[in-house]
Coordinates of C-alpha atoms in Angstrom, one line a residue:
M1 CA -121.2 34.9 -9.8
Q2 CA -119.5 35.9 -6.7
S3 CA -118.0 32.9 -4.9
R4 CA -119.0 31.9 -1.4
M5 CA -115.5 32.6 -0.3
N6 CA -115.6 36.2 -1.4
K7 CA -119.1 36.7 0.0
A8 CA -117.9 35.4 3.4
I9 CA -115.1 37.8 3.6
V10 CA -116.9 40.9 2.2
A11 CA -119.9 40.3 4.5
A12 CA -117.8 39.7 7.6
L13 CA -115.6 42.7 7.0
G14 CA -118.8 44.9 6.6
A15 CA -120.3 43.8 9.9
V16 CA -120.3 46.3 12.8
A17 CA -119.3 45.0 16.2
L18 CA -121.6 45.8 19.1
I19 CA -119.7 46.9 22.1
V20 CA -121.5 46.5 25.4
P21 CA -120.4 48.8 28.2
M22 CA -119.0 47.2 31.3
A23 CA -120.7 47.6 34.6
A24 CA -118.8 49.4 37.3
C25 CA -116.7 47.2 39.6
G26 CA -116.9 47.9 43.4
S27 CA -113.8 48.5 45.5
S28 CA -112.7 45.9 48.0
S29 CA -111.3 48.7 50.1
A30 CA -114.6 50.5 50.2
D31 CA -116.9 47.6 50.8
S32 CA -118.0 46.5 54.3
G33 CA -119.6 43.6 56.0
N34 CA -119.9 40.5 53.9
S35 CA -120.0 41.9 50.4
L36 CA -117.6 40.5 47.9
T37 CA -116.4 42.2 44.7
V38 CA -115.6 40.0 41.7
Y39 CA -114.2 41.3 38.4
S40 CA -114.8 38.5 35.9
Y41 CA -112.9 37.5 32.8
Y42 CA -115.8 35.2 32.0
N43 CA -119.0 36.7 30.6
K44 CA -122.3 37.2 32.3
A45 CA -124.0 34.1 30.9
T46 CA -121.2 32.0 32.4
M47 CA -121.0 33.5 35.8
D48 CA -124.5 34.7 36.7
P49 CA -125.8 31.2 37.4
V50 CA -122.7 30.5 39.5
V51 CA -123.1 33.6 41.5
A52 CA -126.8 33.0 42.1
A53 CA -126.0 29.5 43.4
F54 CA -123.1 30.8 45.6
E55 CA -125.4 33.4 47.2
K56 CA -128.1 30.8 47.8
A57 CA -125.5 28.6 49.6
N58 CA -124.0 31.6 51.4
P59 CA -127.0 33.9 52.2
D60 CA -124.8 36.2 54.4
I61 CA -122.5 37.1 51.4
K62 CA -123.6 39.5 48.7
V63 CA -121.5 39.4 45.5
Q64 CA -121.0 42.5 43.4
I65 CA -119.7 41.2 40.0
S66 CA -118.7 43.0 36.9
Y67 CA -117.4 41.8 33.6
G68 CA -114.6 42.6 31.2
Q69 CA -115.1 42.9 27.4
G70 CA -112.3 40.9 25.9
D71 CA -108.7 40.0 26.9
S72 CA -107.1 43.4 26.4
E73 CA -109.8 45.5 28.0
Y74 CA -110.1 43.1 30.9
N75 CA -106.4 43.3 31.7
S76 CA -106.0 47.0 31.3
T77 CA -109.0 47.7 33.5
L78 CA -107.9 45.3 36.2
Q79 CA -104.4 46.9 36.2
T80 CA -105.9 50.4 36.5
R81 CA -108.1 49.3 39.4
I82 CA -105.2 47.7 41.2
A83 CA -102.9 50.7 40.7
G84 CA -105.7 52.9 42.0
N85 CA -106.1 50.8 45.2
Q86 CA -109.5 49.7 43.9
A87 CA -108.7 46.0 43.5
P88 CA -111.7 43.6 43.4
D89 CA -111.6 40.9 46.1
V90 CA -111.6 38.2 43.5
F91 CA -110.4 38.4 39.9
N92 CA -109.0 36.2 37.1
L93 CA -105.4 35.6 36.1
N94 CA -104.9 34.8 32.4
G95 CA -102.0 34.3 30.0
N96 CA -101.5 37.9 29.4
N97 CA -101.6 39.3 33.0
R98 CA -100.5 36.5 35.2
A99 CA -96.8 37.2 35.1
D100 CA -97.2 40.9 35.9
L101 CA -99.7 40.4 38.7
M102 CA -97.8 37.6 40.3
N103 CA -94.5 39.6 40.1
N104 CA -95.9 42.8 41.5
G105 CA -97.5 41.4 44.6
A106 CA -101.1 42.0 43.6
V107 CA -102.2 38.4 44.2
A108 CA -102.5 36.5 47.4
D109 CA -100.5 33.3 47.9
I110 CA -103.0 30.4 48.1
T111 CA -100.4 27.6 48.3
G112 CA -101.8 24.7 50.3
A113 CA -105.4 26.0 50.5
G114 CA -107.9 23.3 50.9
Y115 CA -110.0 24.5 48.0
L116 CA -107.2 23.5 45.6
K117 CA -107.9 19.9 46.4
G118 CA -108.7 17.9 43.3
I119 CA -106.8 20.1 40.8
D120 CA -103.8 18.3 39.3
E121 CA -100.6 20.3 39.6
T122 CA -100.2 20.2 35.8
Y123 CA -102.9 22.8 35.5
L124 CA -101.5 24.9 38.4
T125 CA -98.1 25.4 36.7
D126 CA -98.9 28.6 34.8
Y127 CA -100.2 30.2 38.0
T128 CA -97.2 29.2 40.2
K129 CA -94.1 31.3 40.8
D130 CA -91.1 30.4 43.0
G131 CA -93.0 27.4 44.3
K132 CA -96.0 29.4 45.4
I133 CA -99.5 29.1 43.9
Y134 CA -101.4 32.3 43.1
G135 CA -104.3 31.2 40.9
M136 CA -106.9 28.4 40.8
P137 CA -107.9 27.2 37.4
I138 CA -111.0 24.9 37.5
S139 CA -111.3 24.1 33.8
G140 CA -109.3 23.6 30.7
W141 CA -109.8 24.9 27.2
L142 CA -108.9 23.6 23.8
A143 CA -109.4 24.8 20.3
G144 CA -109.0 22.8 17.1
V145 CA -110.6 22.8 13.6
V146 CA -114.4 22.7 13.5
Y147 CA -115.5 21.6 10.1
N148 CA -118.8 21.5 8.1
K149 CA -119.2 17.8 7.3
D150 CA -121.5 18.5 4.4
L151 CA -119.2 21.0 2.7
L152 CA -116.2 18.6 3.1
K153 CA -118.3 15.8 1.6
E154 CA -119.0 18.0 -1.5
V155 CA -115.2 17.7 -2.3
G156 CA -114.8 14.1 -1.3
Y157 CA -113.6 14.3 2.3
D158 CA -115.0 12.8 5.5
S159 CA -112.7 14.7 7.9
V160 CA -109.8 17.1 8.1
P161 CA -106.4 15.6 7.1
D162 CA -103.6 15.5 9.6
N163 CA -101.0 16.0 6.9
L164 CA -100.2 19.5 5.8
D165 CA -99.9 18.6 2.1
D166 CA -103.3 16.8 2.2
F167 CA -104.7 19.8 4.1
A168 CA -103.5 22.1 1.3
A169 CA -105.1 19.8 -1.3
L170 CA -108.4 19.9 0.6
A171 CA -108.2 23.7 0.7
K172 CA -107.7 23.9 -3.1
K173 CA -110.7 21.7 -3.8
L174 CA -112.8 23.9 -1.5
K175 CA -111.6 27.1 -3.2
D176 CA -112.3 25.6 -6.6
K177 CA -116.0 25.3 -5.5
G178 CA -116.0 28.9 -4.2
I179 CA -115.9 27.9 -0.6
T180 CA -113.6 29.6 1.9
P181 CA -111.4 26.7 3.2
F182 CA -110.4 27.9 6.7
L183 CA -110.8 31.0 8.8
E184 CA -109.6 32.2 12.3
N185 CA -109.7 35.3 14.3
G186 CA -107.2 37.7 12.7
Q187 CA -107.0 39.8 15.9
E188 CA -105.3 37.3 18.1
M189 CA -102.4 35.0 17.8
S190 CA -103.0 32.4 15.2
G191 CA -104.4 29.2 16.6
S192 CA -103.3 27.2 13.6
L193 CA -99.8 28.5 14.0
I194 CA -99.6 27.7 17.7
G195 CA -100.9 24.2 17.0
L196 CA -98.1 23.7 14.6
L197 CA -95.6 25.1 17.1
G198 CA -96.8 22.6 19.7
S199 CA -96.5 19.8 17.2
Y200 CA -93.0 20.9 16.2
Y201 CA -91.9 21.0 19.9
A202 CA -93.3 17.4 20.2
S203 CA -90.9 16.4 17.4
T204 CA -87.9 17.9 19.3
G205 CA -88.9 16.7 22.7
T206 CA -88.4 20.2 24.1
D207 CA -90.7 23.0 25.1
G208 CA -88.9 25.7 23.0
D209 CA -90.9 28.5 24.6
K210 CA -89.4 27.7 28.1
E211 CA -86.0 27.6 26.5
I212 CA -86.5 31.1 25.2
Y213 CA -87.8 32.4 28.5
A214 CA -84.8 30.9 30.3
G215 CA -82.4 32.7 27.9
K216 CA -81.2 29.4 26.5
S217 CA -82.6 29.8 23.0
T218 CA -84.2 32.3 20.6
F219 CA -87.3 32.7 18.6
A220 CA -85.2 32.3 15.5
D221 CA -84.1 28.9 16.7
Q222 CA -87.5 27.8 18.0
W223 CA -90.2 29.4 15.9
T224 CA -88.8 29.6 12.4
K225 CA -89.7 26.1 11.3
A226 CA -93.2 26.4 12.6
F227 CA -93.6 29.7 10.8
E228 CA -92.3 28.0 7.6
A229 CA -94.7 25.1 7.9
W230 CA -97.6 27.4 8.6
N231 CA -96.7 29.6 5.6
D232 CA -96.6 26.5 3.3
G233 CA -99.7 24.7 4.7
F234 CA -102.0 27.6 5.4
I235 CA -100.9 30.7 3.5
K236 CA -99.3 29.7 0.2
S237 CA -102.0 27.0 -0.2
G238 CA -104.7 29.6 0.1
A239 CA -106.4 27.7 3.0
L240 CA -106.3 30.9 5.1
P241 CA -107.1 33.9 2.9
Q242 CA -105.1 37.1 3.2
E243 CA -108.2 39.1 3.8
A244 CA -109.0 37.1 6.9
T245 CA -106.5 39.2 8.9
G246 CA -109.3 41.8 9.3
L247 CA -111.9 39.4 10.7
N248 CA -112.8 39.0 14.4
A249 CA -114.1 35.9 16.2
D250 CA -117.8 36.7 15.7
Q251 CA -117.4 37.4 12.0
V252 CA -115.5 34.1 11.5
K253 CA -118.1 32.1 13.3
Q254 CA -120.9 33.7 11.3
S255 CA -119.2 32.9 8.0
F256 CA -119.0 29.2 9.1
I257 CA -122.7 29.2 10.3
N258 CA -123.8 30.7 7.0
G259 CA -122.1 27.9 5.1
E260 CA -119.6 30.2 3.5
A261 CA -116.5 28.8 5.2
A262 CA -115.9 25.1 5.6
M263 CA -113.6 25.2 8.6
Y264 CA -112.5 27.5 11.4
R265 CA -110.5 27.5 14.6
T266 CA -112.7 27.4 17.7
G267 CA -113.5 25.4 20.9
G268 CA -116.4 24.6 23.1
W269 CA -117.5 28.2 23.5
D270 CA -119.0 28.2 20.0
V271 CA -120.7 24.8 20.1
A272 CA -124.1 26.0 21.3
D273 CA -124.3 28.5 18.4
I274 CA -123.2 26.0 15.9
K275 CA -125.8 23.5 17.0
A276 CA -128.5 26.1 17.1
A277 CA -127.7 27.0 13.4
G278 CA -128.2 23.3 12.5
V279 CA -124.7 22.8 11.0
N280 CA -123.6 19.2 10.6
Y281 CA -120.2 19.7 12.3
G282 CA -117.2 17.8 13.6
F283 CA -113.9 18.6 15.3
S284 CA -110.3 17.7 14.4
P285 CA -106.8 18.7 15.7
F286 CA -104.6 21.0 13.6
P287 CA -102.5 19.3 10.9
E288 CA -99.2 18.0 12.3
Y289 CA -95.8 19.5 11.7
P290 CA -94.1 17.1 9.2
G291 CA -92.9 14.0 11.0
S292 CA -94.6 14.8 14.2
E293 CA -98.2 14.3 15.5
P294 CA -101.3 16.6 15.6
Y295 CA -101.8 19.0 18.4
V296 CA -104.6 21.3 19.6
D297 CA -104.4 24.7 21.2
G298 CA -105.1 24.6 24.9
G299 CA -104.3 25.0 28.5
A300 CA -105.7 25.8 31.8
D301 CA -108.5 28.4 31.7
P302 CA -108.0 31.8 33.4
A303 CA -107.6 31.2 37.1
F304 CA -109.5 32.6 40.0
A305 CA -107.3 34.6 42.3
I306 CA -107.7 36.6 45.5
S307 CA -106.4 40.2 45.9
A308 CA -103.4 40.5 48.2
K309 CA -105.2 43.5 49.7
T310 CA -108.7 42.1 50.2
K311 CA -110.5 42.9 53.4
H312 CA -112.9 40.0 52.8
K313 CA -110.5 37.1 52.7
D314 CA -113.0 34.7 54.3
A315 CA -115.7 35.5 51.8
A316 CA -113.2 35.3 48.9
E317 CA -112.0 31.9 50.1
K318 CA -115.6 30.7 50.3
F319 CA -116.1 31.8 46.7
L320 CA -113.1 29.8 45.5
T321 CA -114.2 26.8 47.5
F322 CA -117.6 27.0 45.8
M323 CA -116.0 27.3 42.4
N324 CA -114.1 24.0 42.9
S325 CA -117.2 22.2 44.3
E326 CA -119.2 19.8 42.3
E327 CA -122.1 22.3 42.0
G328 CA -119.9 25.2 41.1
L329 CA -117.9 23.2 38.5
K330 CA -121.0 21.8 36.9
L331 CA -122.6 25.2 36.5
F332 CA -119.4 26.9 35.3
T333 CA -118.2 24.3 32.8
T334 CA -121.7 23.7 31.4
A335 CA -122.2 27.4 30.7
Y336 CA -118.6 28.0 29.5
G337 CA -118.3 25.0 27.3
S338 CA -115.0 23.8 28.8
A339 CA -113.9 20.7 30.7
S340 CA -113.3 20.4 34.4
V341 CA -109.7 19.9 35.4
S342 CA -110.8 19.0 38.9
S343 CA -111.5 15.5 40.2
N344 CA -114.4 17.0 42.0
Y345 CA -116.5 16.9 38.8
T346 CA -116.4 15.3 35.4
S347 CA -117.8 17.5 32.7
D348 CA -120.4 16.5 30.2
I349 CA -118.5 17.4 27.0
D350 CA -120.1 17.8 23.5
E351 CA -119.9 14.5 21.7
Q352 CA -118.1 16.0 18.7
L353 CA -115.6 17.8 20.9
K354 CA -115.0 15.0 23.4
P355 CA -112.4 13.1 21.3
L356 CA -110.2 16.1 21.3
Y357 CA -110.2 16.3 25.1
D358 CA -109.8 12.6 25.5
D359 CA -107.1 12.1 22.8
Y360 CA -105.2 15.4 23.0
F361 CA -105.9 17.6 26.0
F362 CA -106.0 15.0 28.7
K363 CA -102.9 13.4 27.1
G364 CA -100.9 16.6 27.1
K365 CA -101.0 17.1 23.4
F366 CA -101.8 20.8 23.6
H367 CA -99.9 24.1 23.4
W368 CA -100.5 27.8 23.9
V369 CA -98.1 30.7 24.3
S370 CA -98.1 32.6 27.6
F371 CA -95.2 35.0 27.6
E372 CA -93.4 35.4 30.9
K373 CA -92.7 39.1 30.3
G374 CA -94.2 41.8 28.2
S375 CA -97.3 39.6 27.4
T376 CA -99.4 42.3 25.8
A377 CA -96.5 43.7 23.7
M378 CA -95.3 40.2 22.6
S379 CA -98.8 39.0 21.7
A380 CA -99.2 42.1 19.5
E381 CA -95.9 41.4 17.9
V382 CA -96.8 37.8 17.1
I383 CA -100.0 39.1 15.5
A384 CA -98.1 41.7 13.5
Q385 CA -95.6 39.1 12.2
Q386 CA -98.2 36.5 11.3
Q387 CA -100.1 39.2 9.4
G388 CA -96.9 40.1 7.6
I389 CA -96.5 36.5 6.5
Q390 CA -100.1 36.3 5.4
G391 CA -99.7 39.5 3.4
G392 CA -96.4 38.4 1.9
T393 CA -94.5 41.3 3.3
T394 CA -92.5 39.2 5.9
T395 CA -90.7 36.0 5.6
P396 CA -90.9 33.3 8.2
T397 CA -87.2 33.8 9.0
D398 CA -87.6 37.5 9.4
A399 CA -90.7 37.1 11.5
A400 CA -88.9 35.0 14.0
K401 CA -86.0 37.4 14.1
N402 CA -88.4 40.3 14.7
L403 CA -89.8 38.5 17.7
D404 CA -86.3 38.2 19.1
A405 CA -85.8 42.0 18.7
K406 CA -89.1 42.7 20.4
W407 CA -88.3 40.2 23.2
S408 CA -85.1 42.0 24.0
S409 CA -86.9 45.3 24.4
V410 CA -89.8 44.3 26.7
Q411 CA -89.6 44.2 30.5

């Protein structure tokens, strides 16, 4: 009989992704009057209620909003519009476009703006350059390990172990019962790897990524041990199957919902679907780097920014003001499934996810990698190297060295 693990992978790889065309985005240079163009990183379900409420509160402003379809498409389309003098009035900065857009003068300086009030500077750091603030994040995201309590109970576990050796032992027991232990989106940087990297940095007391960006260290010095721990705990143990490199986020989620996978990496954005499927679920952080403490993936969500060339600055500032209001924050964080990082509103977080926010995110025990140059190329290189480790064609040592080689070639 084919195991649940194999069924999960075969079924997911056979799924066909549905691509929804993006609506056209209006030009800030072409608009007149009180129209406001917004190009959103966030999807329609998240932003439509916010826009409706904003227009009700500001009946003299009409919002023309369009949506990207994933990180890569969003960033490339935004760059094309900016280069063609068709920049939207308001758009989002994220980990893979912020450095380029802040460096090339595409984003307005919003330092000292009243609408930033309530947002702790901790969350503004990624959107600050040379002491000037260019983006306003209003929420924070985290990702950890969501697990099926019933499947773990089948093999004698109540929760996900913090220790990598114990995690590997859990994975073996699940595999022996034909259950896929753990999955994650194979088309983005590995969340389990980045969680281990953050845990490793906690053990050294240094943010190794910043050391690399400052030219004081290398990926070989900073990433090798995390690669090794990930290889031992997730790959060699069979917790993360080699075939999972071909799975996307929706396929991974469906495998979990179908009861074929016991665990996967996700955050609040999937909670509604998990609940609707009736899964008995819980959340845990990623296993710790040996001798350290557990970490989660996380950081400030993509920030709202104003085009440096907008002709509708007043309307744009009213929009950001609304986003950081109690009403805007409630609508946005409820729909997006993240937590407010503004004191203007305290989010109602899913009860299973809340401990990760309280015990990890709000205590600074989170990490994510946002390259300060060549973001797209470097992210692709990390994905290539992690896939090499998964496939057994690259060693952790070589993977880190290859990141150094790539880093020296990007601008």
